């Protein structure tokens, strides 16, 4: 699944099966207005981003924020619910 977040006001809720992969493409407008935040409501995610040498594992109640350009690849390590804004 591929999503493009087109503005800072875009909010997306996703329910992901285990091993589901989502490509997130932050828009330039969204990045200049505060970036993109992923909040995990249920489950656990693995997140990697073009240009970031680190991978991130984010669990329930945690969030990942970026204001850097580049494709975000998100994989559910277990059934997960995540909000992207």
PDB file of N, CA and C in Angstrom:
ATOM      1  N   UNK A   1       0.850  -1.163   0.000  1.00  0.00           N
ATOM      2  CA  UNK A   1       0.000   0.000   0.000  1.00  0.00           C
ATOM      3  C   UNK A   1       0.901   1.233   0.000  1.00  0.00           C
ATOM      4  N   UNK A   2       0.556   2.231  -0.790  1.00  0.00           N
ATOM      5  CA  UNK A   2       1.295   3.485  -0.849  1.00  0.00           C
ATOM      6  C   UNK A   2       0.362   4.632  -0.507  1.00  0.00           C
ATOM      7  N   UNK A   3       0.807   5.528   0.389  1.00  0.00           N
ATOM      8  CA  UNK A   3       0.027   6.702   0.773  1.00  0.00           C
ATOM      9  C   UNK A   3       0.869   7.948   0.601  1.00  0.00           C
ATOM     10  N   UNK A   4       0.248   9.017   0.128  1.00  0.00           N
ATOM     11  CA  UNK A   4       0.895  10.321   0.082  1.00  0.00           C
ATOM     12  C   UNK A   4       0.139  11.237   1.019  1.00  0.00           C
ATOM     13  N   UNK A   5       0.836  11.761   2.031  1.00  0.00           N
ATOM     14  CA  UNK A   5       0.222  12.713   2.956  1.00  0.00           C
ATOM     15  C   UNK A   5       0.409  14.089   2.353  1.00  0.00           C
ATOM     16  N   UNK A   6      -0.696  14.715   1.947  1.00  0.00           N
ATOM     17  CA  UNK A   6      -0.621  15.912   1.116  1.00  0.00           C
ATOM     18  C   UNK A   6      -0.538  17.213   1.877  1.00  0.00           C
ATOM     19  N   UNK A   7      -0.853  17.223   3.139  1.00  0.00           N
ATOM     20  CA  UNK A   7      -0.738  18.465   3.898  1.00  0.00           C
ATOM     21  C   UNK A   7      -0.595  18.147   5.371  1.00  0.00           C
ATOM     22  N   UNK A   8      -0.255  19.158   6.141  1.00  0.00           N
ATOM     23  CA  UNK A   8      -0.110  19.002   7.584  1.00  0.00           C
ATOM     24  C   UNK A   8      -1.441  18.592   8.216  1.00  0.00           C
ATOM     25  N   UNK A   9      -2.543  18.887   7.539  1.00  0.00           N
ATOM     26  CA  UNK A   9      -3.865  18.584   8.081  1.00  0.00           C
ATOM     27  C   UNK A   9      -4.348  17.192   7.694  1.00  0.00           C
ATOM     28  N   UNK A  10      -3.559  16.464   6.885  1.00  0.00           N
ATOM     29  CA  UNK A  10      -3.932  15.102   6.529  1.00  0.00           C
ATOM     30  C   UNK A  10      -3.779  14.201   7.742  1.00  0.00           C
ATOM     31  N   UNK A  11      -4.817  13.420   8.025  1.00  0.00           N
ATOM     32  CA  UNK A  11      -4.752  12.442   9.101  1.00  0.00           C
ATOM     33  C   UNK A  11      -5.250  11.122   8.548  1.00  0.00           C
ATOM     34  N   UNK A  12      -4.488  10.074   8.803  1.00  0.00           N
ATOM     35  CA  UNK A  12      -4.829   8.763   8.284  1.00  0.00           C
ATOM     36  C   UNK A  12      -4.738   7.765   9.426  1.00  0.00           C
ATOM     37  N   UNK A  13      -5.759   6.949   9.590  1.00  0.00           N
ATOM     38  CA  UNK A  13      -5.718   5.848  10.541  1.00  0.00           C
ATOM     39  C   UNK A  13      -5.592   4.549   9.767  1.00  0.00           C
ATOM     40  N   UNK A  14      -4.658   3.700  10.170  1.00  0.00           N
ATOM     41  CA  UNK A  14      -4.422   2.449   9.456  1.00  0.00           C
ATOM     42  C   UNK A  14      -4.489   1.271  10.413  1.00  0.00           C
ATOM     43  N   UNK A  15      -5.153   0.215   9.977  1.00  0.00           N
ATOM     44  CA  UNK A  15      -5.146  -1.051  10.694  1.00  0.00           C
ATOM     45  C   UNK A  15      -4.352  -2.014   9.820  1.00  0.00           C
ATOM     46  N   UNK A  16      -3.248  -2.519  10.355  1.00  0.00           N
ATOM     47  CA  UNK A  16      -2.331  -3.328   9.561  1.00  0.00           C
ATOM     48  C   UNK A  16      -2.255  -4.752  10.094  1.00  0.00           C
ATOM     49  N   UNK A  17      -2.334  -5.719   9.187  1.00  0.00           N
ATOM     50  CA  UNK A  17      -2.097  -7.110   9.551  1.00  0.00           C
ATOM     51  C   UNK A  17      -0.604  -7.320   9.775  1.00  0.00           C
ATOM     52  N   UNK A  18      -0.253  -8.369  10.479  1.00  0.00           N
ATOM     53  CA  UNK A  18       1.160  -8.692  10.687  1.00  0.00           C
ATOM     54  C   UNK A  18       1.859  -8.805   9.335  1.00  0.00           C
ATOM     55  N   UNK A  19       3.033  -8.222   9.231  1.00  0.00           N
ATOM     56  CA  UNK A  19       3.886  -8.213   8.038  1.00  0.00           C
ATOM     57  C   UNK A  19       3.380  -7.302   6.923  1.00  0.00           C
ATOM     58  N   UNK A  20       2.278  -6.584   7.137  1.00  0.00           N
ATOM     59  CA  UNK A  20       1.818  -5.615   6.130  1.00  0.00           C
ATOM     60  C   UNK A  20       2.855  -4.500   6.003  1.00  0.00           C
ATOM     61  N   UNK A  21       3.037  -4.014   4.777  1.00  0.00           N
ATOM     62  CA  UNK A  21       4.009  -2.948   4.508  1.00  0.00           C
ATOM     63  C   UNK A  21       3.285  -1.773   3.868  1.00  0.00           C
ATOM     64  N   UNK A  22       3.586  -0.573   4.358  1.00  0.00           N
ATOM     65  CA  UNK A  22       3.011   0.658   3.814  1.00  0.00           C
ATOM     66  C   UNK A  22       4.158   1.598   3.461  1.00  0.00           C
ATOM     67  N   UNK A  23       4.120   2.149   2.248  1.00  0.00           N
ATOM     68  CA  UNK A  23       5.055   3.197   1.834  1.00  0.00           C
ATOM     69  C   UNK A  23       4.372   4.539   2.039  1.00  0.00           C
ATOM     70  N   UNK A  24       4.967   5.415   2.833  1.00  0.00           N
ATOM     71  CA  UNK A  24       4.424   6.755   3.068  1.00  0.00           C
ATOM     72  C   UNK A  24       5.310   7.773   2.370  1.00  0.00           C
ATOM     73  N   UNK A  25       4.678   8.612   1.580  1.00  0.00           N
ATOM     74  CA  UNK A  25       5.385   9.665   0.857  1.00  0.00           C
ATOM     75  C   UNK A  25       4.947  11.015   1.420  1.00  0.00           C
ATOM     76  N   UNK A  26       5.709  11.584   2.357  1.00  0.00           N
ATOM     77  CA  UNK A  26       5.336  12.901   2.884  1.00  0.00           C
ATOM     78  C   UNK A  26       5.443  13.952   1.787  1.00  0.00           C
ATOM     79  N   UNK A  27       4.461  14.816   1.700  1.00  0.00           N
ATOM     80  CA  UNK A  27       4.523  15.901   0.716  1.00  0.00           C
ATOM     81  C   UNK A  27       5.425  17.006   1.232  1.00  0.00           C
ATOM     82  N   UNK A  28       5.938  17.801   0.334  1.00  0.00           N
ATOM     83  CA  UNK A  28       6.780  18.943   0.703  1.00  0.00           C
ATOM     84  C   UNK A  28       6.000  19.886   1.620  1.00  0.00           C
ATOM     85  N   UNK A  29       4.721  20.108   1.313  1.00  0.00           N
ATOM     86  CA  UNK A  29       3.888  20.998   2.132  1.00  0.00           C
ATOM     87  C   UNK A  29       3.768  20.471   3.555  1.00  0.00           C
ATOM     88  N   UNK A  30       3.518  19.177   3.687  1.00  0.00           N
ATOM     89  CA  UNK A  30       3.391  18.586   5.014  1.00  0.00           C
ATOM     90  C   UNK A  30       4.671  18.690   5.815  1.00  0.00           C
ATOM     91  N   UNK A  31       5.810  18.520   5.148  1.00  0.00           N
ATOM     92  CA  UNK A  31       7.090  18.596   5.847  1.00  0.00           C
ATOM     93  C   UNK A  31       7.405  20.006   6.310  1.00  0.00           C
ATOM     94  N   UNK A  32       7.041  21.006   5.515  1.00  0.00           N
ATOM     95  CA  UNK A  32       7.352  22.382   5.907  1.00  0.00           C
ATOM     96  C   UNK A  32       6.417  22.885   6.998  1.00  0.00           C
ATOM     97  N   UNK A  33       5.344  22.163   7.259  1.00  0.00           N
ATOM     98  CA  UNK A  33       4.392  22.583   8.302  1.00  0.00           C
ATOM     99  C   UNK A  33       4.469  21.719   9.548  1.00  0.00           C
ATOM    100  N   UNK A  34       5.608  21.160   9.818  1.00  0.00           N
ATOM    101  CA  UNK A  34       5.763  20.425  11.073  1.00  0.00           C
ATOM    102  C   UNK A  34       6.128  18.970  10.941  1.00  0.00           C
ATOM    103  N   UNK A  35       6.154  18.446   9.748  1.00  0.00           N
ATOM    104  CA  UNK A  35       6.576  17.068   9.560  1.00  0.00           C
ATOM    105  C   UNK A  35       5.453  16.058   9.665  1.00  0.00           C
ATOM    106  N   UNK A  36       5.850  14.805   9.814  1.00  0.00           N
ATOM    107  CA  UNK A  36       4.932  13.673   9.852  1.00  0.00           C
ATOM    108  C   UNK A  36       5.142  12.937  11.176  1.00  0.00           C
ATOM    109  N   UNK A  37       4.051  12.582  11.833  1.00  0.00           N
ATOM    110  CA  UNK A  37       4.126  11.807  13.072  1.00  0.00           C
ATOM    111  C   UNK A  37       3.293  10.542  12.921  1.00  0.00           C
ATOM    112  N   UNK A  38       3.896   9.408  13.275  1.00  0.00           N
ATOM    113  CA  UNK A  38       3.194   8.132  13.324  1.00  0.00           C
ATOM    114  C   UNK A  38       3.025   7.760  14.790  1.00  0.00           C
ATOM    115  N   UNK A  39       1.775   7.526  15.213  1.00  0.00           N
ATOM    116  CA  UNK A  39       1.478   7.142  16.602  1.00  0.00           C
ATOM    117  C   UNK A  39       0.904   5.727  16.610  1.00  0.00           C
ATOM    118  N   UNK A  40       1.526   4.856  17.374  1.00  0.00           N
ATOM    119  CA  UNK A  40       1.097   3.460  17.430  1.00  0.00           C
ATOM    120  C   UNK A  40       0.048   3.303  18.526  1.00  0.00           C
ATOM    121  N   UNK A  41      -1.146   2.870  18.139  1.00  0.00           N
ATOM    122  CA  UNK A  41      -2.251   2.634  19.082  1.00  0.00           C
ATOM    123  C   UNK A  41      -2.257   1.183  19.562  1.00  0.00           C
ATOM    124  N   UNK A  42      -1.912   0.279  18.648  1.00  0.00           N
ATOM    125  CA  UNK A  42      -1.848  -1.154  18.961  1.00  0.00           C
ATOM    126  C   UNK A  42      -0.712  -1.748  18.148  1.00  0.00           C
ATOM    127  N   UNK A  43      -0.042  -2.744  18.712  1.00  0.00           N
ATOM    128  CA  UNK A  43       0.969  -3.468  17.961  1.00  0.00           C
ATOM    129  C   UNK A  43       2.359  -2.859  18.032  1.00  0.00           C
ATOM    130  N   UNK A  44       3.146  -3.165  17.003  1.00  0.00           N
ATOM    131  CA  UNK A  44       4.532  -2.721  16.942  1.00  0.00           C
ATOM    132  C   UNK A  44       4.930  -2.585  15.482  1.00  0.00           C
ATOM    133  N   UNK A  45       5.629  -1.491  15.165  1.00  0.00           N
ATOM    134  CA  UNK A  45       6.030  -1.189  13.796  1.00  0.00           C
ATOM    135  C   UNK A  45       7.541  -1.111  13.665  1.00  0.00           C
ATOM    136  N   UNK A  46       8.027  -1.491  12.502  1.00  0.00           N
ATOM    137  CA  UNK A  46       9.406  -1.244  12.093  1.00  0.00           C
ATOM    138  C   UNK A  46       9.329  -0.136  11.050  1.00  0.00           C
ATOM    139  N   UNK A  47      10.140   0.919  11.232  1.00  0.00           N
ATOM    140  CA  UNK A  47      10.099   2.078  10.336  1.00  0.00           C
ATOM    141  C   UNK A  47      11.508   2.376   9.848  1.00  0.00           C
ATOM    142  N   UNK A  48      11.641   2.582   8.548  1.00  0.00           N
ATOM    143  CA  UNK A  48      12.900   3.025   7.972  1.00  0.00           C
ATOM    144  C   UNK A  48      12.600   4.169   7.012  1.00  0.00           C
ATOM    145  N   UNK A  49      13.563   5.057   6.827  1.00  0.00           N
ATOM    146  CA  UNK A  49      13.355   6.224   5.964  1.00  0.00           C
ATOM    147  C   UNK A  49      14.581   6.451   5.100  1.00  0.00           C
ATOM    148  N   UNK A  50      14.332   6.772   3.846  1.00  0.00           N
ATOM    149  CA  UNK A  50      15.407   7.126   2.934  1.00  0.00           C
ATOM    150  C   UNK A  50      16.239   8.244   3.551  1.00  0.00           C
ATOM    151  N   UNK A  51      17.557   8.064   3.566  1.00  0.00           N
ATOM    152  CA  UNK A  51      18.448   9.089   4.091  1.00  0.00           C
ATOM    153  C   UNK A  51      18.723   8.995   5.582  1.00  0.00           C
ATOM    154  N   UNK A  52      18.001   8.128   6.299  1.00  0.00           N
ATOM    155  CA  UNK A  52      18.219   7.941   7.741  1.00  0.00           C
ATOM    156  C   UNK A  52      18.930   6.601   7.920  1.00  0.00           C
ATOM    157  N   UNK A  53      20.151   6.591   8.447  1.00  0.00           N
ATOM    158  CA  UNK A  53      20.882   5.334   8.578  1.00  0.00           C
ATOM    159  C   UNK A  53      20.309   4.407   9.658  1.00  0.00           C
ATOM    160  N   UNK A  54      19.404   4.908  10.477  1.00  0.00           N
ATOM    161  CA  UNK A  54      18.826   4.118  11.569  1.00  0.00           C
ATOM    162  C   UNK A  54      17.449   3.590  11.205  1.00  0.00           C
ATOM    163  N   UNK A  55      17.156   2.385  11.674  1.00  0.00           N
ATOM    164  CA  UNK A  55      15.805   1.849  11.622  1.00  0.00           C
ATOM    165  C   UNK A  55      15.194   2.055  13.001  1.00  0.00           C
ATOM    166  N   UNK A  56      13.869   2.082  13.060  1.00  0.00           N
ATOM    167  CA  UNK A  56      13.180   2.378  14.313  1.00  0.00           C
ATOM    168  C   UNK A  56      12.100   1.332  14.556  1.00  0.00           C
ATOM    169  N   UNK A  57      12.007   0.849  15.786  1.00  0.00           N
ATOM    170  CA  UNK A  57      10.911  -0.023  16.202  1.00  0.00           C
ATOM    171  C   UNK A  57      10.085   0.778  17.197  1.00  0.00           C
ATOM    172  N   UNK A  58       8.788   0.902  16.893  1.00  0.00           N
ATOM    173  CA  UNK A  58       7.896   1.761  17.673  1.00  0.00           C
ATOM    174  C   UNK A  58       6.726   0.908  18.163  1.00  0.00           C
ATOM    175  N   UNK A  59       6.458   0.960  19.470  1.00  0.00           N
ATOM    176  CA  UNK A  59       5.405   0.147  20.060  1.00  0.00           C
ATOM    177  C   UNK A  59       4.228   0.970  20.554  1.00  0.00           C
ATOM    178  N   UNK A  60       3.310   0.294  21.211  1.00  0.00           N
ATOM    179  CA  UNK A  60       2.083   0.909  21.723  1.00  0.00           C
ATOM    180  C   UNK A  60       2.410   2.132  22.580  1.00  0.00           C
ATOM    181  N   UNK A  61       1.723   3.231  22.289  1.00  0.00           N
ATOM    182  CA  UNK A  61       1.906   4.459  23.049  1.00  0.00           C
ATOM    183  C   UNK A  61       3.107   5.279  22.625  1.00  0.00           C
ATOM    184  N   UNK A  62       3.899   4.774  21.698  1.00  0.00           N
ATOM    185  CA  UNK A  62       5.074   5.499  21.219  1.00  0.00           C
ATOM    186  C   UNK A  62       4.775   6.142  19.879  1.00  0.00           C
ATOM    187  N   UNK A  63       5.627   7.085  19.497  1.00  0.00           N
ATOM    188  CA  UNK A  63       5.452   7.739  18.201  1.00  0.00           C
ATOM    189  C   UNK A  63       6.799   7.930  17.527  1.00  0.00           C
ATOM    190  N   UNK A  64       6.742   8.122  16.224  1.00  0.00           N
ATOM    191  CA  UNK A  64       7.909   8.421  15.402  1.00  0.00           C
ATOM    192  C   UNK A  64       7.599   9.705  14.660  1.00  0.00           C
ATOM    193  N   UNK A  65       8.512  10.668  14.723  1.00  0.00           N
ATOM    194  CA  UNK A  65       8.311  11.947  14.050  1.00  0.00           C
ATOM    195  C   UNK A  65       9.486  12.226  13.126  1.00  0.00           C
ATOM    196  N   UNK A  66       9.189  12.757  11.946  1.00  0.00           N
ATOM    197  CA  UNK A  66      10.242  13.190  11.035  1.00  0.00           C
ATOM    198  C   UNK A  66       9.799  14.447  10.306  1.00  0.00           C
ATOM    199  N   UNK A  67      10.752  15.316  10.069  1.00  0.00           N
ATOM    200  CA  UNK A  67      10.497  16.457   9.190  1.00  0.00           C
ATOM    201  C   UNK A  67      11.486  16.426   8.031  1.00  0.00           C
ATOM    202  N   UNK A  68      12.114  15.266   7.832  1.00  0.00           N
ATOM    203  CA  UNK A  68      13.063  15.084   6.734  1.00  0.00           C
ATOM    204  C   UNK A  68      12.342  14.511   5.517  1.00  0.00           C
ATOM    205  N   UNK A  69      12.779  14.901   4.324  1.00  0.00           N
ATOM    206  CA  UNK A  69      12.180  14.327   3.124  1.00  0.00           C
ATOM    207  C   UNK A  69      12.623  12.874   2.965  1.00  0.00           C
ATOM    208  N   UNK A  70      11.894  12.134   2.210  1.00  0.00           N
ATOM    209  CA  UNK A  70      12.281  10.759   1.922  1.00  0.00           C
ATOM    210  C   UNK A  70      11.172   9.780   2.231  1.00  0.00           C
ATOM    211  N   UNK A  71      11.138   8.739   1.434  1.00  0.00           N
ATOM    212  CA  UNK A  71      10.162   7.673   1.584  1.00  0.00           C
ATOM    213  C   UNK A  71      10.268   7.041   2.967  1.00  0.00           C
ATOM    214  N   UNK A  72       9.129   6.851   3.612  1.00  0.00           N
ATOM    215  CA  UNK A  72       9.041   6.090   4.864  1.00  0.00           C
ATOM    216  C   UNK A  72       8.462   4.724   4.536  1.00  0.00           C
ATOM    217  N   UNK A  73       9.129   3.670   4.961  1.00  0.00           N
ATOM    218  CA  UNK A  73       8.607   2.321   4.804  1.00  0.00           C
ATOM    219  C   UNK A  73       8.259   1.813   6.197  1.00  0.00           C
ATOM    220  N   UNK A  74       7.006   1.397   6.351  1.00  0.00           N
ATOM    221  CA  UNK A  74       6.486   0.963   7.648  1.00  0.00           C
ATOM    222  C   UNK A  74       6.023  -0.482   7.512  1.00  0.00           C
ATOM    223  N   UNK A  75       6.517  -1.351   8.395  1.00  0.00           N
ATOM    224  CA  UNK A  75       6.078  -2.740   8.402  1.00  0.00           C
ATOM    225  C   UNK A  75       5.528  -3.078   9.777  1.00  0.00           C
ATOM    226  N   UNK A  76       4.379  -3.738   9.795  1.00  0.00           N
ATOM    227  CA  UNK A  76       3.780  -4.184  11.055  1.00  0.00           C
ATOM    228  C   UNK A  76       4.473  -5.469  11.502  1.00  0.00           C
ATOM    229  N   UNK A  77       5.090  -5.429  12.667  1.00  0.00           N
ATOM    230  CA  UNK A  77       5.740  -6.616  13.215  1.00  0.00           C
ATOM    231  C   UNK A  77       4.728  -7.546  13.875  1.00  0.00           C
ATOM    232  N   UNK A  78       3.551  -7.010  14.137  1.00  0.00           N
ATOM    233  CA  UNK A  78       2.405  -7.753  14.664  1.00  0.00           C
ATOM    234  C   UNK A  78       1.170  -6.957  14.251  1.00  0.00           C
ATOM    235  N   UNK A  79      -0.039  -7.507  14.377  1.00  0.00           N
ATOM    236  CA  UNK A  79      -1.216  -6.711  14.019  1.00  0.00           C
ATOM    237  C   UNK A  79      -1.163  -5.360  14.730  1.00  0.00           C
ATOM    238  N   UNK A  80      -1.386  -4.279  13.973  1.00  0.00           N
ATOM    239  CA  UNK A  80      -1.149  -2.934  14.509  1.00  0.00           C
ATOM    240  C   UNK A  80      -2.207  -1.948  14.052  1.00  0.00           C
ATOM    241  N   UNK A  81      -2.387  -0.911  14.860  1.00  0.00           N
ATOM    242  CA  UNK A  81      -3.204   0.242  14.495  1.00  0.00           C
ATOM    243  C   UNK A  81      -2.316   1.462  14.675  1.00  0.00           C
ATOM    244  N   UNK A  82      -2.247   2.302  13.639  1.00  0.00           N
ATOM    245  CA  UNK A  82      -1.372   3.473  13.667  1.00  0.00           C
ATOM    246  C   UNK A  82      -2.110   4.671  13.096  1.00  0.00           C
ATOM    247  N   UNK A  83      -1.855   5.831  13.663  1.00  0.00           N
ATOM    248  CA  UNK A  83      -2.352   7.095  13.120  1.00  0.00           C
ATOM    249  C   UNK A  83      -1.175   7.845  12.526  1.00  0.00           C
ATOM    250  N   UNK A  84      -1.373   8.370  11.325  1.00  0.00           N
ATOM    251  CA  UNK A  84      -0.352   9.189  10.663  1.00  0.00           C
ATOM    252  C   UNK A  84      -0.927  10.577  10.477  1.00  0.00           C
ATOM    253  N   UNK A  85      -0.165  11.574  10.867  1.00  0.00           N
ATOM    254  CA  UNK A  85      -0.606  12.963  10.708  1.00  0.00           C
ATOM    255  C   UNK A  85       0.590  13.837  10.417  1.00  0.00           C
TER     256      UNK A  85
END
